[in-house]
PDB file of C-alpha atoms in Angstrom:
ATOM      1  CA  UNK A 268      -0.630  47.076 -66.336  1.00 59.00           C
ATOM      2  CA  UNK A 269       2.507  46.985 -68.186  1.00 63.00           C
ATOM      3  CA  UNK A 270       0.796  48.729 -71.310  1.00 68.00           C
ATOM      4  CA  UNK A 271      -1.205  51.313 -69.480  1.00 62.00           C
ATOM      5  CA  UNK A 272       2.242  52.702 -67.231  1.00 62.00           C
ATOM      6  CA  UNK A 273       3.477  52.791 -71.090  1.00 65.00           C
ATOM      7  CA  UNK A 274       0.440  54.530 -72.613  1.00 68.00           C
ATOM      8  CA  UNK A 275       0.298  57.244 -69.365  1.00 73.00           C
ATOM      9  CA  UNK A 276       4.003  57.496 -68.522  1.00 72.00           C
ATOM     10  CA  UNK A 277       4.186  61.125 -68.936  1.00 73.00           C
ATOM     11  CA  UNK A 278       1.085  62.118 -67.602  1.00 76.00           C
ATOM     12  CA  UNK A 279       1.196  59.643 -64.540  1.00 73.00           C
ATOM     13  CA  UNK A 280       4.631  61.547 -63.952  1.00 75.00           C
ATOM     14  CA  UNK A 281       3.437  65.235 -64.144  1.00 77.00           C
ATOM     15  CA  UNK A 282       0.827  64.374 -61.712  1.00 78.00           C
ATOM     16  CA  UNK A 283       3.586  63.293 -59.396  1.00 77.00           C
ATOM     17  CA  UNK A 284       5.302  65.625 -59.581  1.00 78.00           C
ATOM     18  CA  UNK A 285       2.443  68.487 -59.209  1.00 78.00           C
ATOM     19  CA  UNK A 286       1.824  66.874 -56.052  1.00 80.00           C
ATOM     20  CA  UNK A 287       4.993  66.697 -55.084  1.00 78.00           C
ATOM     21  CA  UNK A 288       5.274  70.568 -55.874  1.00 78.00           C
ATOM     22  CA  UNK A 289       2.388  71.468 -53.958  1.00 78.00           C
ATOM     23  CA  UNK A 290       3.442  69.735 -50.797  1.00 80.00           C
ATOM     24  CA  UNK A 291       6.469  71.555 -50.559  1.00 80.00           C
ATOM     25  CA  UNK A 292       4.909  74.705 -51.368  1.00 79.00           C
ATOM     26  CA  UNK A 293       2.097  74.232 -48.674  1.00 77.00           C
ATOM     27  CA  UNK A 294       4.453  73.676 -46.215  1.00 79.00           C
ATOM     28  CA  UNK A 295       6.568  76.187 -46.727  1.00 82.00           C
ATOM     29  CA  UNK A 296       3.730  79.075 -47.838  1.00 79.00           C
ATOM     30  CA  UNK A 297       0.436  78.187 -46.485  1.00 78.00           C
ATOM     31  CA  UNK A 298      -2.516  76.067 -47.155  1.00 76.00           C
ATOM     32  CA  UNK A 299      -4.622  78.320 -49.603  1.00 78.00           C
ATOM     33  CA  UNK A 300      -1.739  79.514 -51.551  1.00 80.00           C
ATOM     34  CA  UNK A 301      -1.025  75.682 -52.312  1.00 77.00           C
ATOM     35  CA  UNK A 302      -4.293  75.177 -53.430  1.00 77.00           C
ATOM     36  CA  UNK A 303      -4.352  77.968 -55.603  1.00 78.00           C
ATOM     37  CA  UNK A 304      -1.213  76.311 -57.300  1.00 80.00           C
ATOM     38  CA  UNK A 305      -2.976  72.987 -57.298  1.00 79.00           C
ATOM     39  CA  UNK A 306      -5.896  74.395 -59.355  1.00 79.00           C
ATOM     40  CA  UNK A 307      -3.751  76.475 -61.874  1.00 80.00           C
ATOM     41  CA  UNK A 308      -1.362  73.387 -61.963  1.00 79.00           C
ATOM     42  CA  UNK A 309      -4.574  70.705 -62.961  1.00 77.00           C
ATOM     43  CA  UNK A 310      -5.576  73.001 -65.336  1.00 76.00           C
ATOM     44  CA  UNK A 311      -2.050  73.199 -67.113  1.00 81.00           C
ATOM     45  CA  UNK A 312      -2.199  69.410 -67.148  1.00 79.00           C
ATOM     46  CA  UNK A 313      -5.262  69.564 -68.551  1.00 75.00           C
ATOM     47  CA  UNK A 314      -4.148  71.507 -71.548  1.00 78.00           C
ATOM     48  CA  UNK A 315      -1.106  69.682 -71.794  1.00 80.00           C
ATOM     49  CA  UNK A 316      -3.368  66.181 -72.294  1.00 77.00           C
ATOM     50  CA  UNK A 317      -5.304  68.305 -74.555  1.00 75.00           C
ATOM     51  CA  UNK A 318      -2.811  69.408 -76.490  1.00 77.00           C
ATOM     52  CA  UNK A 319      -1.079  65.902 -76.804  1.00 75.00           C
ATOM     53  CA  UNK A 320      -4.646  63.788 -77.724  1.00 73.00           C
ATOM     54  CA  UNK A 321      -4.856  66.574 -80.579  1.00 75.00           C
ATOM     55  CA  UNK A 322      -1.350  65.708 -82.248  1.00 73.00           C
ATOM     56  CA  UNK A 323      -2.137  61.821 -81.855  1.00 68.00           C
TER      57      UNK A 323
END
């Protein structure tokens, strides 16, 4: 367990804090906006792991 948290750290941490992120904004804007957010967010994150795998 130990090794995977240290392995995923970062992304385990953006996906925290994306949810985090979209909670707030639901609450404050409205349901569809936050899921609008959500998707443009999870594709971001996507990119990002992209990006990192490619400079292993």
């Amino acid at each position: 367990m130990k090794n995977f948290l240290s392995n995923y750290i970062q992304t385990i941490l953006l996906v925290l804090g994306m949810l985090l992120l979209i909670i707030g904004v639901g609450g404050c804007l409205g349901f569809f906006i936050a899921l609008m957010l959500a998707g443009v967010g999870l594709i971001l994150l996507a990119f990002l792991i992209n990006y990192e795998k490619k400079e292993r």
